Amino acid sequence: MTGHASTPSAPRPLLSRRASALRGTVKVPGDKSISHRAFLFGGIAAGRTRVTGLLEGEDVLATGRAMRQMGAAIERDGGSWVIDGVGNGCLLEPEGVLDFGNAGTGSRLTMGLVGAYDFTTTFVGDASLSRRPMGRVLDPLREMGVQVLARSRDRLPLSLKGPRVAAPITYRVPMASAQVKSAVLLAGLNTPGLTTVVEPVMTRDHTEKMLEGFGASVHVETDAKGVRTIALTGQGDLKGVADFVVPGDPSSAAFLVVAALLVEGSDVTIENALMNPTRTGLIETLREMGADIEIVNPRRSGGEDVADLRVRHSALRGVRVPAMRAPSMIDEYPVLAVAAAFAQGTTRMEGLDELRVKESDRLAAVAAGLLANGVEHEEGEDWLTVTGRPDGSGLGGGMVATHLDHRIAMSFLVMGLASSKPVSVDDATMIATSFPEFEGLVAGLGGVLEPAG
Ligand code: S3P
C-alpha cells in the first residue's frame, strides 16, 4: 500500500474490437463496497480481523492506508489481509493528509468515522473526487457538532474537526445514498446514545449488516411503506471478526455479464457473485430484456447470498426501467445503456439524478459515449432512452472521454466487443480503482483489447 493515489498518471488509451465468442469460467474480485467496510470496521474493532477475497483495487487500498494512518495495523498475509484494529473510540489523529484518490465511498465513510473525534483530519483526492459534492455527508456531521474547513464549499480538499462530545441525531437521508446512511451511522459509533438514520428508499445494506457482525448494537425497523429506521447505540465495543469473507462484486461482474450477452456465440460462467437483493437490479432488468442468465449454485458465503451466473449470448429487447429500481443498480446504468444499444427497440431508464454526481457526471458521459459511437439516444435531466441495433451494425468507431471514471471506461470497452467498428476509450488507468483484473479476464475469455492511438 504505497504511492499517492491522487498523483495523476499518464492516460492510457485502449481499444476493443468485435470478438468471435466469449467462453470460459471466471471469478470476479471482491465487492468494492464490502472491501472498504472490511478495512474500516476491522480497523476500528478491537482485536484481529482476517479478510479473504478483499478487492485489491486502488480505492480500497486508499481506505486501508487511511486506517493505518490512524493506528490500525494492516498487513497482507498470503491470500488474505490481517487487520489489528484500534478499538472503538481509539483512532489516533493522523499525521499528514488522508489521500483517497478517486474513492468516493472511502472518503465519505471515513469522514463519518472520524467526524466524531476530537481531532483534525484532512481529506484530499484526485480531480474527480475533488469535484464531487461532500455536503450530503458534511451536513449531518455538522448537526453532530463537527466543524468543516474547506477552501471551496463542501468540496475536497477539506479538514474536519470533531467536537469534545458529539451529539446523537436522527437523520432522514434526503437522497438514496448508502454512503450518506453509512457516514452518519459511523459517526454514531463514537457518539453517546442513539444515532438514528431514516432511509425512505432502501439502499445497499452492507454497513448495518457488517456493523452487527462486528458486534455493534444496530436495530433496523421497516414500516409498511418500506421506510427503514436504523438505530445504532454509540460507544459500544466492536470486536474483530476471525474470518471475514468478501463475496465477488456484482458491479464488476456486470461488465462480463453484458459482454457475454452481446457477443455472438458466448457462454460464460461468472463465479461467486454477491446476490444481495440491494445489488441485483441489473440482473432483473437484463432478464426482463430477454437475457439468458442462469443463477447456478446459490449459496451463503460471509453472511451473504452468492451464486454463479451462467450467461449466454441473447437477443435483447428494450424495456422501461422504473426509477424505484435505481438504488439496486445505481452503478450499472452505464453498462445497461451499452446493452440497450444492442436491444430491439427502445430502453427507457428513469430516476437517474444520482448518476450526475458519481466519479463523473455519468449520465452526460454515457450520452456523449453513445453519440460518439452512433447510438440513437436521448438524455433528459434524470432519464435516458437508448434505441438499439441488435446486430451492432454501424455502431462503434468513436473515442470515449472517460473523465477519470472507471465504469465509463469498462462499459464502452464492452461495447467495442460487439459493435461492427472498434470502440476506443481515452484512458484505461482508472479501471484499476475497482477492477484491476478486468483486461486480463476479458482477454482470457477471448475478447480483444489493444492500445489505442
Ligand atoms: C456505495 C454506494 C453508492 C455506490 C458506490 C458505493 C457504497 O453510492 O454508487 O459505488 O459502498 O456505499 P451512493 O451512496 O452515493 O449512492
CSV table of C-alpha atoms and ligand atoms in Angstrom, one decimal:
chain,number,residue,atom,x,y,z
A,1,MET,CA,0.0,0.0,0.0
A,2,THR,CA,2.4,2.6,-1.2
A,3,GLY,CA,2.2,5.5,-3.5
A,4,HIS,CA,-0.1,8.5,-3.6
A,5,ALA,CA,-3.4,7.8,-5.2
A,6,SER,CA,-4.2,11.4,-6.3
A,7,THR,CA,-1.0,11.9,-8.3
A,8,PRO,CA,-2.2,11.5,-11.8
A,9,SER,CA,-0.5,9.0,-14.1
A,10,ALA,CA,-0.3,9.3,-17.8
A,11,PRO,CA,-3.5,8.4,-19.6
A,12,ARG,CA,-3.6,5.1,-21.4
A,13,PRO,CA,-6.0,5.0,-24.3
A,14,LEU,CA,-7.4,1.5,-25.0
A,15,LEU,CA,-9.5,0.0,-27.8
A,16,SER,CA,-11.7,-3.0,-28.1
A,17,ARG,CA,-12.7,-4.9,-31.2
A,18,ARG,CA,-15.5,-7.3,-32.1
A,19,ALA,CA,-14.9,-10.7,-30.6
A,20,SER,CA,-15.9,-14.0,-32.2
A,21,ALA,CA,-17.3,-15.6,-28.9
A,22,LEU,CA,-16.5,-15.2,-25.3
A,23,ARG,CA,-16.2,-18.5,-23.5
A,24,GLY,CA,-14.9,-19.8,-20.1
A,25,THR,CA,-15.3,-19.5,-16.4
A,26,VAL,CA,-14.1,-16.5,-14.4
A,27,LYS,CA,-14.2,-15.4,-10.8
A,28,VAL,CA,-14.7,-11.6,-10.3
A,29,PRO,CA,-12.7,-10.0,-7.5
A,30,GLY,CA,-14.2,-8.9,-4.1
A,31,ASP,CA,-17.0,-6.5,-3.7
A,32,LYS,CA,-15.8,-2.9,-3.5
A,33,SER,CA,-18.4,-1.7,-1.0
A,34,ILE,CA,-17.8,-4.6,1.3
A,35,SER,CA,-14.0,-4.4,1.0
A,36,HIS,CA,-13.9,-0.7,2.0
A,37,ARG,CA,-16.0,-1.6,5.0
A,38,ALA,CA,-13.8,-4.6,5.9
A,39,PHE,CA,-10.8,-2.2,6.3
A,40,LEU,CA,-12.9,0.4,8.1
A,41,PHE,CA,-14.6,-1.9,10.5
A,42,GLY,CA,-11.6,-4.2,11.0
A,43,GLY,CA,-9.5,-1.1,11.7
A,44,ILE,CA,-11.9,0.3,14.3
A,45,ALA,CA,-12.7,-3.0,16.0
A,46,ALA,CA,-10.6,-4.3,18.9
A,47,GLY,CA,-8.5,-7.4,18.1
A,48,ARG,CA,-7.8,-9.2,14.9
A,49,THR,CA,-9.8,-9.5,11.7
A,50,ARG,CA,-8.7,-11.7,8.8
A,51,VAL,CA,-10.2,-10.8,5.5
A,52,THR,CA,-10.2,-13.2,2.5
A,53,GLY,CA,-11.4,-12.2,-1.0
A,54,LEU,CA,-10.7,-8.5,-0.5
A,55,LEU,CA,-10.7,-6.3,-3.6
A,56,GLU,CA,-7.2,-5.1,-4.0
A,57,GLY,CA,-8.2,-2.1,-6.1
A,58,GLU,CA,-6.7,1.4,-5.6
A,59,ASP,CA,-9.9,2.8,-4.0
A,60,VAL,CA,-9.9,0.1,-1.3
A,61,LEU,CA,-6.2,0.3,-0.7
A,62,ALA,CA,-6.5,4.0,-0.1
A,63,THR,CA,-9.0,3.3,2.7
A,64,GLY,CA,-6.6,0.8,4.2
A,65,ARG,CA,-3.8,3.4,4.1
A,66,ALA,CA,-6.0,5.9,5.9
A,67,MET,CA,-6.9,3.4,8.6
A,68,ARG,CA,-3.2,2.7,9.1
A,69,GLN,CA,-2.5,6.4,9.4
A,70,MET,CA,-5.0,6.4,12.3
A,71,GLY,CA,-3.4,3.5,14.2
A,72,ALA,CA,-4.7,0.2,12.7
A,73,ALA,CA,-2.1,-2.4,11.7
A,74,ILE,CA,-3.0,-3.8,8.3
A,75,GLU,CA,-0.8,-6.4,6.5
A,76,ARG,CA,-1.2,-8.7,3.6
A,77,ASP,CA,-0.7,-12.3,4.6
A,78,GLY,CA,-0.6,-14.7,1.7
A,79,GLY,CA,-4.0,-14.5,0.1
A,80,SER,CA,-5.7,-12.7,2.9
A,81,TRP,CA,-5.4,-9.4,4.9
A,82,VAL,CA,-4.8,-9.3,8.6
A,83,ILE,CA,-6.1,-6.2,10.5
A,84,ASP,CA,-5.3,-5.4,14.1
A,85,GLY,CA,-7.9,-2.8,15.0
A,86,VAL,CA,-7.6,0.0,17.5
A,87,GLY,CA,-10.9,-0.5,19.4
A,88,ASN,CA,-14.0,1.7,19.1
A,89,GLY,CA,-13.3,5.3,20.1
A,90,CYS,CA,-9.5,4.8,19.9
A,91,LEU,CA,-8.5,6.1,16.5
A,92,LEU,CA,-5.4,8.3,16.5
A,93,GLU,CA,-5.1,11.7,14.9
A,94,PRO,CA,-3.4,11.0,11.6
A,95,GLU,CA,-0.1,12.5,10.6
A,96,GLY,CA,-0.4,14.1,7.2
A,97,VAL,CA,-3.4,14.2,4.9
A,98,LEU,CA,-5.7,11.3,4.1
A,99,ASP,CA,-5.4,10.8,0.3
A,100,PHE,CA,-8.4,9.0,-1.1
A,101,GLY,CA,-7.5,9.2,-4.8
A,102,ASN,CA,-10.7,8.5,-6.8
A,103,ALA,CA,-12.6,6.9,-3.9
A,104,GLY,CA,-16.0,8.5,-3.0
A,105,THR,CA,-17.0,5.6,-0.8
A,106,GLY,CA,-13.7,5.5,1.1
A,107,SER,CA,-13.6,9.3,1.7
A,108,ARG,CA,-17.3,9.7,2.7
A,109,LEU,CA,-17.4,6.7,5.0
A,110,THR,CA,-14.1,7.8,6.7
A,111,MET,CA,-15.4,11.3,7.1
A,112,GLY,CA,-18.2,9.8,9.2
A,113,LEU,CA,-15.9,7.5,11.1
A,114,VAL,CA,-13.5,10.3,12.2
A,115,GLY,CA,-16.1,13.1,12.3
A,116,ALA,CA,-17.0,12.5,15.9
A,117,TYR,CA,-13.3,12.5,17.1
A,118,ASP,CA,-11.9,15.5,18.9
A,119,PHE,CA,-9.0,15.9,16.4
A,120,THR,CA,-8.3,17.3,12.9
A,121,THR,CA,-8.3,15.2,9.8
A,122,THR,CA,-7.6,16.5,6.3
A,123,PHE,CA,-9.0,14.8,3.2
A,124,VAL,CA,-7.6,15.1,-0.3
A,125,GLY,CA,-8.4,13.3,-3.6
A,126,ASP,CA,-7.9,13.3,-7.3
A,127,ALA,CA,-9.5,15.8,-9.8
A,128,SER,CA,-12.7,13.6,-10.0
A,129,LEU,CA,-13.2,13.3,-6.2
A,130,SER,CA,-12.4,17.0,-5.7
A,131,ARG,CA,-15.4,17.8,-7.9
A,132,ARG,CA,-17.9,15.6,-6.1
A,133,PRO,CA,-20.3,17.1,-3.5
A,134,MET,CA,-19.5,16.3,0.1
A,135,GLY,CA,-22.2,18.4,1.6
A,136,ARG,CA,-24.5,15.4,1.7
A,137,VAL,CA,-22.2,13.9,4.3
A,138,LEU,CA,-21.0,17.1,5.9
A,139,ASP,CA,-24.5,18.4,6.7
A,140,PRO,CA,-25.4,15.7,9.1
A,141,LEU,CA,-21.9,15.7,10.6
A,142,ARG,CA,-22.3,19.5,11.3
A,143,GLU,CA,-25.5,18.7,13.2
A,144,MET,CA,-23.5,16.3,15.3
A,145,GLY,CA,-21.0,19.1,16.1
A,146,VAL,CA,-18.3,18.6,13.5
A,147,GLN,CA,-16.5,21.7,12.1
A,148,VAL,CA,-15.7,21.7,8.4
A,149,LEU,CA,-12.9,23.8,6.9
A,150,ALA,CA,-12.9,23.8,3.1
A,151,ARG,CA,-11.4,26.2,0.5
A,152,SER,CA,-14.2,25.6,-1.9
A,153,ARG,CA,-17.5,24.9,-0.1
A,154,ASP,CA,-18.1,21.2,0.7
A,155,ARG,CA,-15.5,20.0,-1.8
A,156,LEU,CA,-12.1,18.4,-1.2
A,157,PRO,CA,-9.5,19.3,0.0
A,158,LEU,CA,-11.2,19.8,3.3
A,159,SER,CA,-10.5,19.3,7.0
A,160,LEU,CA,-12.8,18.1,9.8
A,161,LYS,CA,-12.5,18.9,13.4
A,162,GLY,CA,-14.8,16.9,15.8
A,163,PRO,CA,-16.4,18.2,19.0
A,164,ARG,CA,-15.3,17.1,22.5
A,165,VAL,CA,-18.5,15.0,22.6
A,166,ALA,CA,-20.6,14.5,19.5
A,167,ALA,CA,-24.4,14.9,19.7
A,168,PRO,CA,-26.5,12.0,18.6
A,169,ILE,CA,-29.0,12.8,15.8
A,170,THR,CA,-31.9,11.4,13.9
A,171,TYR,CA,-31.2,12.0,10.3
A,172,ARG,CA,-33.6,11.4,7.3
A,173,VAL,CA,-31.4,10.8,4.3
A,174,PRO,CA,-32.6,13.2,1.6
A,175,MET,CA,-31.3,11.2,-1.4
A,176,ALA,CA,-31.0,7.4,-2.0
A,177,SER,CA,-27.4,7.1,-0.8
A,178,ALA,CA,-25.8,4.2,1.1
A,179,GLN,CA,-22.7,6.4,1.6
A,180,VAL,CA,-24.7,9.1,3.5
A,181,LYS,CA,-26.5,6.5,5.6
A,182,SER,CA,-23.2,4.9,6.4
A,183,ALA,CA,-21.3,8.1,7.2
A,184,VAL,CA,-24.0,9.0,9.8
A,185,LEU,CA,-24.0,5.6,11.4
A,186,LEU,CA,-20.2,5.5,11.6
A,187,ALA,CA,-20.1,8.9,13.3
A,188,GLY,CA,-22.6,7.4,15.7
A,189,LEU,CA,-20.0,4.8,16.8
A,190,ASN,CA,-18.1,7.5,18.8
A,191,THR,CA,-21.2,9.4,19.9
A,192,PRO,CA,-23.1,8.7,23.2
A,193,GLY,CA,-26.6,7.4,22.9
A,194,LEU,CA,-28.7,6.5,19.9
A,195,THR,CA,-27.8,7.7,16.4
A,196,THR,CA,-30.7,7.1,14.1
A,197,VAL,CA,-30.9,7.1,10.3
A,198,VAL,CA,-34.2,7.1,8.5
A,199,GLU,CA,-34.0,5.8,4.9
A,200,PRO,CA,-37.1,6.3,2.8
A,201,VAL,CA,-35.7,4.1,0.0
A,202,MET,CA,-33.6,1.1,0.8
A,203,THR,CA,-30.0,1.2,-0.4
A,204,ARG,CA,-27.3,-1.4,-0.1
A,205,ASP,CA,-27.3,-2.6,3.5
A,206,HIS,CA,-23.7,-3.7,3.9
A,207,THR,CA,-22.9,-1.2,6.7
A,208,GLU,CA,-25.8,-2.2,9.0
A,209,LYS,CA,-25.2,-5.9,8.4
A,210,MET,CA,-21.4,-5.8,8.8
A,211,LEU,CA,-21.5,-3.5,11.9
A,212,GLU,CA,-23.8,-6.1,13.5
A,213,GLY,CA,-21.3,-8.8,12.6
A,214,PHE,CA,-18.5,-6.7,14.3
A,215,GLY,CA,-20.6,-6.6,17.5
A,216,ALA,CA,-22.3,-3.2,17.3
A,217,SER,CA,-25.8,-2.7,18.6
A,218,VAL,CA,-27.8,-1.9,15.5
A,219,HIS,CA,-31.6,-2.1,15.3
A,220,VAL,CA,-33.4,-2.0,12.0
A,221,GLU,CA,-37.1,-1.5,11.5
A,222,THR,CA,-39.0,-1.3,8.2
A,223,ASP,CA,-42.5,0.2,8.1
A,224,ALA,CA,-45.4,-0.8,5.9
A,225,LYS,CA,-44.2,1.7,3.2
A,226,GLY,CA,-40.7,0.3,3.2
A,227,VAL,CA,-39.2,3.2,5.1
A,228,ARG,CA,-36.3,1.9,7.2
A,229,THR,CA,-35.2,3.2,10.6
A,230,ILE,CA,-31.7,2.2,11.6
A,231,ALA,CA,-30.7,2.9,15.2
A,232,LEU,CA,-27.1,2.5,16.4
A,233,THR,CA,-26.1,2.6,20.1
A,234,GLY,CA,-22.8,4.6,20.3
A,235,GLN,CA,-19.7,3.9,22.2
A,236,GLY,CA,-20.2,0.1,22.4
A,237,ASP,CA,-17.5,-2.5,21.8
A,238,LEU,CA,-16.6,-3.6,18.4
A,239,LYS,CA,-14.7,-6.9,18.0
A,240,GLY,CA,-12.6,-8.2,15.2
A,241,VAL,CA,-14.1,-11.0,13.0
A,242,ALA,CA,-11.8,-14.0,12.9
A,243,ASP,CA,-12.6,-15.0,9.3
A,244,PHE,CA,-14.4,-12.4,7.1
A,245,VAL,CA,-15.1,-13.4,3.5
A,246,VAL,CA,-15.8,-10.8,0.8
A,247,PRO,CA,-18.1,-12.1,-1.9
A,248,GLY,CA,-17.4,-11.2,-5.6
A,249,ASP,CA,-18.5,-7.8,-6.8
A,250,PRO,CA,-21.8,-7.8,-8.8
A,251,SER,CA,-21.0,-4.4,-10.2
A,252,SER,CA,-17.8,-5.8,-11.7
A,253,ALA,CA,-19.5,-9.0,-12.8
A,254,ALA,CA,-21.9,-6.7,-14.7
A,255,PHE,CA,-19.4,-5.9,-17.4
A,256,LEU,CA,-18.7,-9.5,-18.1
A,257,VAL,CA,-22.4,-10.4,-18.0
A,258,VAL,CA,-23.2,-7.8,-20.6
A,259,ALA,CA,-20.2,-8.7,-22.7
A,260,ALA,CA,-21.4,-12.3,-22.8
A,261,LEU,CA,-24.9,-11.3,-23.7
A,262,LEU,CA,-23.8,-9.1,-26.6
A,263,VAL,CA,-21.1,-11.1,-28.2
A,264,GLU,CA,-22.4,-13.8,-30.5
A,265,GLY,CA,-21.8,-17.4,-29.5
A,266,SER,CA,-20.8,-16.5,-26.0
A,267,ASP,CA,-21.2,-18.8,-23.0
A,268,VAL,CA,-19.5,-17.5,-19.8
A,269,THR,CA,-19.8,-18.5,-16.2
A,270,ILE,CA,-19.1,-15.9,-13.6
A,271,GLU,CA,-18.4,-17.4,-10.2
A,272,ASN,CA,-19.1,-16.1,-6.7
A,273,ALA,CA,-21.2,-13.1,-7.5
A,274,LEU,CA,-22.9,-11.3,-4.5
A,275,MET,CA,-26.7,-11.7,-4.8
A,276,ASN,CA,-27.8,-9.4,-2.0
A,277,PRO,CA,-31.2,-8.0,-3.3
A,278,THR,CA,-30.0,-4.4,-2.8
A,279,ARG,CA,-27.5,-5.1,-5.6
A,280,THR,CA,-29.3,-7.3,-8.2
A,281,GLY,CA,-31.3,-4.7,-10.1
A,282,LEU,CA,-29.2,-5.1,-13.3
A,283,ILE,CA,-29.8,-8.9,-13.5
A,284,GLU,CA,-33.5,-8.4,-13.0
A,285,THR,CA,-33.5,-5.8,-15.8
A,286,LEU,CA,-31.5,-7.8,-18.2
A,287,ARG,CA,-33.7,-10.8,-17.7
A,288,GLU,CA,-36.8,-8.7,-18.5
A,289,MET,CA,-34.9,-7.7,-21.7
A,290,GLY,CA,-34.7,-11.4,-22.6
A,291,ALA,CA,-31.2,-12.2,-21.3
A,292,ASP,CA,-30.3,-15.8,-20.7
A,293,ILE,CA,-28.7,-15.6,-17.2
A,294,GLU,CA,-28.9,-18.8,-15.2
A,295,ILE,CA,-28.3,-18.5,-11.5
A,296,VAL,CA,-26.3,-21.6,-10.6
A,297,ASN,CA,-25.4,-23.0,-7.2
A,298,PRO,CA,-26.9,-20.3,-5.0
A,299,ARG,CA,-25.4,-20.5,-1.5
A,300,ARG,CA,-24.4,-18.4,1.6
A,301,SER,CA,-20.9,-17.0,2.0
A,302,GLY,CA,-19.8,-14.5,4.5
A,303,GLY,CA,-23.3,-13.9,5.7
A,304,GLU,CA,-24.5,-13.0,2.1
A,305,ASP,CA,-26.3,-14.8,-0.7
A,306,VAL,CA,-23.9,-15.6,-3.5
A,307,ALA,CA,-24.2,-17.6,-6.8
A,308,ASP,CA,-22.6,-18.3,-10.1
A,309,LEU,CA,-24.0,-16.7,-13.2
A,310,ARG,CA,-24.1,-18.7,-16.5
A,311,VAL,CA,-24.6,-16.2,-19.2
A,312,ARG,CA,-25.3,-17.0,-22.9
A,313,HIS,CA,-25.5,-14.7,-25.9
A,314,SER,CA,-29.1,-13.4,-26.1
A,315,ALA,CA,-31.3,-11.3,-28.3
A,316,LEU,CA,-32.4,-8.4,-26.1
A,317,ARG,CA,-35.5,-6.2,-26.3
A,318,GLY,CA,-35.9,-2.7,-24.9
A,319,VAL,CA,-37.7,-2.2,-21.6
A,320,ARG,CA,-38.7,0.6,-19.2
A,321,VAL,CA,-36.5,0.5,-16.1
A,322,PRO,CA,-38.5,2.1,-13.2
A,323,ALA,CA,-37.0,4.8,-11.0
A,324,MET,CA,-37.6,2.7,-7.9
A,325,ARG,CA,-35.1,0.1,-9.1
A,326,ALA,CA,-32.2,2.7,-9.4
A,327,PRO,CA,-30.7,2.1,-5.9
A,328,SER,CA,-30.2,-1.6,-6.6
A,329,MET,CA,-28.4,-0.9,-9.8
A,330,ILE,CA,-27.0,2.6,-9.5
A,331,ASP,CA,-23.5,1.7,-10.7
A,332,GLU,CA,-24.8,-0.4,-13.5
A,333,TYR,CA,-26.6,2.1,-15.7
A,334,PRO,CA,-23.5,2.8,-18.0
A,335,VAL,CA,-23.2,-0.8,-18.9
A,336,LEU,CA,-27.0,-1.2,-19.2
A,337,ALA,CA,-27.0,1.6,-21.7
A,338,VAL,CA,-24.5,-0.4,-23.7
A,339,ALA,CA,-26.7,-3.5,-23.5
A,340,ALA,CA,-29.6,-1.3,-24.6
A,341,ALA,CA,-27.6,-0.2,-27.7
A,342,PHE,CA,-27.9,-3.8,-29.0
A,343,ALA,CA,-31.5,-4.4,-28.0
A,344,GLN,CA,-34.5,-4.4,-30.3
A,345,GLY,CA,-36.5,-1.2,-29.6
A,346,THR,CA,-36.1,1.5,-27.0
A,347,THR,CA,-35.0,1.2,-23.4
A,348,ARG,CA,-36.1,3.9,-21.0
A,349,MET,CA,-34.2,4.4,-17.7
A,350,GLU,CA,-35.7,6.7,-15.1
A,351,GLY,CA,-34.7,8.2,-11.8
A,352,LEU,CA,-31.1,8.7,-12.7
A,353,ASP,CA,-30.4,12.0,-10.9
A,354,GLU,CA,-27.7,10.4,-8.7
A,355,LEU,CA,-25.7,9.5,-11.8
A,356,ARG,CA,-24.8,13.2,-12.1
A,357,VAL,CA,-22.6,13.0,-9.0
A,358,LYS,CA,-20.7,9.8,-9.5
A,359,GLU,CA,-16.9,9.6,-10.5
A,360,SER,CA,-18.1,11.7,-13.5
A,361,ASP,CA,-21.5,13.1,-14.5
A,362,ARG,CA,-22.2,9.6,-15.7
A,363,LEU,CA,-25.4,10.5,-17.4
A,364,ALA,CA,-23.6,13.1,-19.6
A,365,ALA,CA,-20.6,10.8,-20.1
A,366,VAL,CA,-22.8,7.9,-21.2
A,367,ALA,CA,-24.8,10.1,-23.6
A,368,ALA,CA,-21.5,11.5,-25.1
A,369,GLY,CA,-20.1,8.0,-25.5
A,370,LEU,CA,-23.3,6.8,-27.2
A,371,LEU,CA,-23.2,9.8,-29.5
A,372,ALA,CA,-19.5,9.2,-30.4
A,373,ASN,CA,-20.4,5.6,-31.3
A,374,GLY,CA,-23.5,6.2,-33.4
A,375,VAL,CA,-26.1,5.0,-30.9
A,376,GLU,CA,-29.6,6.6,-31.1
A,377,HIS,CA,-30.4,8.0,-27.6
A,378,GLU,CA,-32.0,10.9,-25.7
A,379,GLU,CA,-30.7,12.4,-22.5
A,380,GLY,CA,-33.1,14.1,-20.0
A,381,GLU,CA,-32.3,15.7,-16.7
A,382,ASP,CA,-32.8,12.4,-14.9
A,383,TRP,CA,-33.6,9.9,-17.6
A,384,LEU,CA,-32.1,8.3,-20.7
A,385,THR,CA,-33.5,6.5,-23.6
A,386,VAL,CA,-31.5,4.3,-25.9
A,387,THR,CA,-32.7,2.7,-29.1
A,388,GLY,CA,-30.7,-0.4,-30.1
A,389,ARG,CA,-29.4,-2.0,-33.2
A,390,PRO,CA,-29.4,-5.8,-32.4
A,391,ASP,CA,-26.7,-6.7,-34.9
A,392,GLY,CA,-24.4,-3.8,-33.8
A,393,SER,CA,-24.1,-2.7,-37.4
A,394,GLY,CA,-22.8,0.8,-37.9
A,395,LEU,CA,-22.1,1.1,-34.1
A,396,GLY,CA,-18.7,2.0,-32.7
A,397,GLY,CA,-15.8,3.9,-34.3
A,398,GLY,CA,-15.8,6.6,-31.5
A,399,MET,CA,-13.3,7.7,-28.9
A,400,VAL,CA,-15.0,8.0,-25.5
A,401,ALA,CA,-14.0,10.6,-22.9
A,402,THR,CA,-13.9,8.7,-19.6
A,403,HIS,CA,-13.4,11.7,-17.2
A,404,LEU,CA,-11.5,9.6,-14.7
A,405,ASP,CA,-14.4,7.2,-14.4
A,406,HIS,CA,-13.6,3.5,-14.4
A,407,ARG,CA,-17.2,2.4,-15.2
A,408,ILE,CA,-17.4,4.6,-18.3
A,409,ALA,CA,-14.1,3.1,-19.5
A,410,MET,CA,-15.2,-0.5,-18.9
A,411,SER,CA,-18.7,0.0,-20.3
A,412,PHE,CA,-17.6,1.3,-23.6
A,413,LEU,CA,-14.8,-1.3,-23.9
A,414,VAL,CA,-17.7,-3.8,-23.6
A,415,MET,CA,-19.5,-2.0,-26.4
A,416,GLY,CA,-16.5,-2.5,-28.7
A,417,LEU,CA,-16.5,-6.2,-28.2
A,418,ALA,CA,-19.9,-6.4,-30.1
A,419,SER,CA,-20.1,-3.3,-32.3
A,420,SER,CA,-19.2,-3.5,-36.0
A,421,LYS,CA,-16.5,-0.9,-35.6
A,422,PRO,CA,-13.9,-0.8,-32.7
A,423,VAL,CA,-14.5,1.5,-29.7
A,424,SER,CA,-11.7,3.5,-28.0
A,425,VAL,CA,-11.6,5.0,-24.5
A,426,ASP,CA,-9.2,7.9,-23.8
A,427,ASP,CA,-7.9,6.4,-20.6
A,428,ALA,CA,-8.0,2.9,-19.1
A,429,THR,CA,-5.9,3.6,-16.0
A,430,MET,CA,-8.8,4.3,-13.7
A,431,ILE,CA,-10.1,0.7,-14.2
A,432,ALA,CA,-7.5,-0.2,-11.5
A,433,THR,CA,-9.6,1.7,-8.9
A,434,SER,CA,-12.3,-1.0,-8.9
A,435,PHE,CA,-11.4,-3.9,-11.2
A,436,PRO,CA,-7.7,-4.3,-11.9
A,437,GLU,CA,-8.3,-7.8,-13.3
A,438,PHE,CA,-10.7,-6.5,-16.0
A,439,GLU,CA,-8.4,-6.5,-19.0
A,440,GLY,CA,-6.9,-9.9,-18.2
A,441,LEU,CA,-10.3,-11.5,-17.6
A,442,VAL,CA,-11.7,-10.1,-20.9
A,443,ALA,CA,-8.7,-11.3,-22.8
A,444,GLY,CA,-8.9,-14.7,-21.1
A,445,LEU,CA,-12.5,-15.1,-22.3
A,446,GLY,CA,-11.4,-14.3,-25.9
A,447,GLY,CA,-12.0,-10.5,-26.1
A,448,VAL,CA,-9.6,-8.3,-27.9
A,449,LEU,CA,-8.3,-5.2,-26.2
A,450,GLU,CA,-5.3,-3.2,-27.5
A,451,PRO,CA,-3.6,0.1,-27.1
A,452,ALA,CA,-5.4,2.9,-28.9
A,453,GLY,CA,-3.7,5.8,-30.7
B,1,S3P,C1,-21.6,2.8,-2.4
B,1,S3P,C2,-22.8,3.5,-2.5
B,1,S3P,C3,-23.2,4.1,-3.8
B,1,S3P,C4,-22.4,3.5,-5.0
B,1,S3P,C5,-21.0,3.4,-4.7
B,1,S3P,C6,-20.7,2.5,-3.5
B,1,S3P,C7,-21.3,2.3,-1.0
B,1,S3P,O1,-23.0,5.5,-3.8
B,1,S3P,O2,-22.6,4.3,-6.1
B,1,S3P,O3,-20.3,2.9,-5.8
B,1,S3P,O4,-20.4,1.4,-0.9
B,1,S3P,O5,-21.9,2.7,0.0
B,1,S3P,P1,-24.1,6.5,-3.2
B,1,S3P,O6,-24.3,6.2,-1.7
B,1,S3P,O7,-23.6,7.8,-3.5
B,1,S3P,O8,-25.4,6.1,-3.9
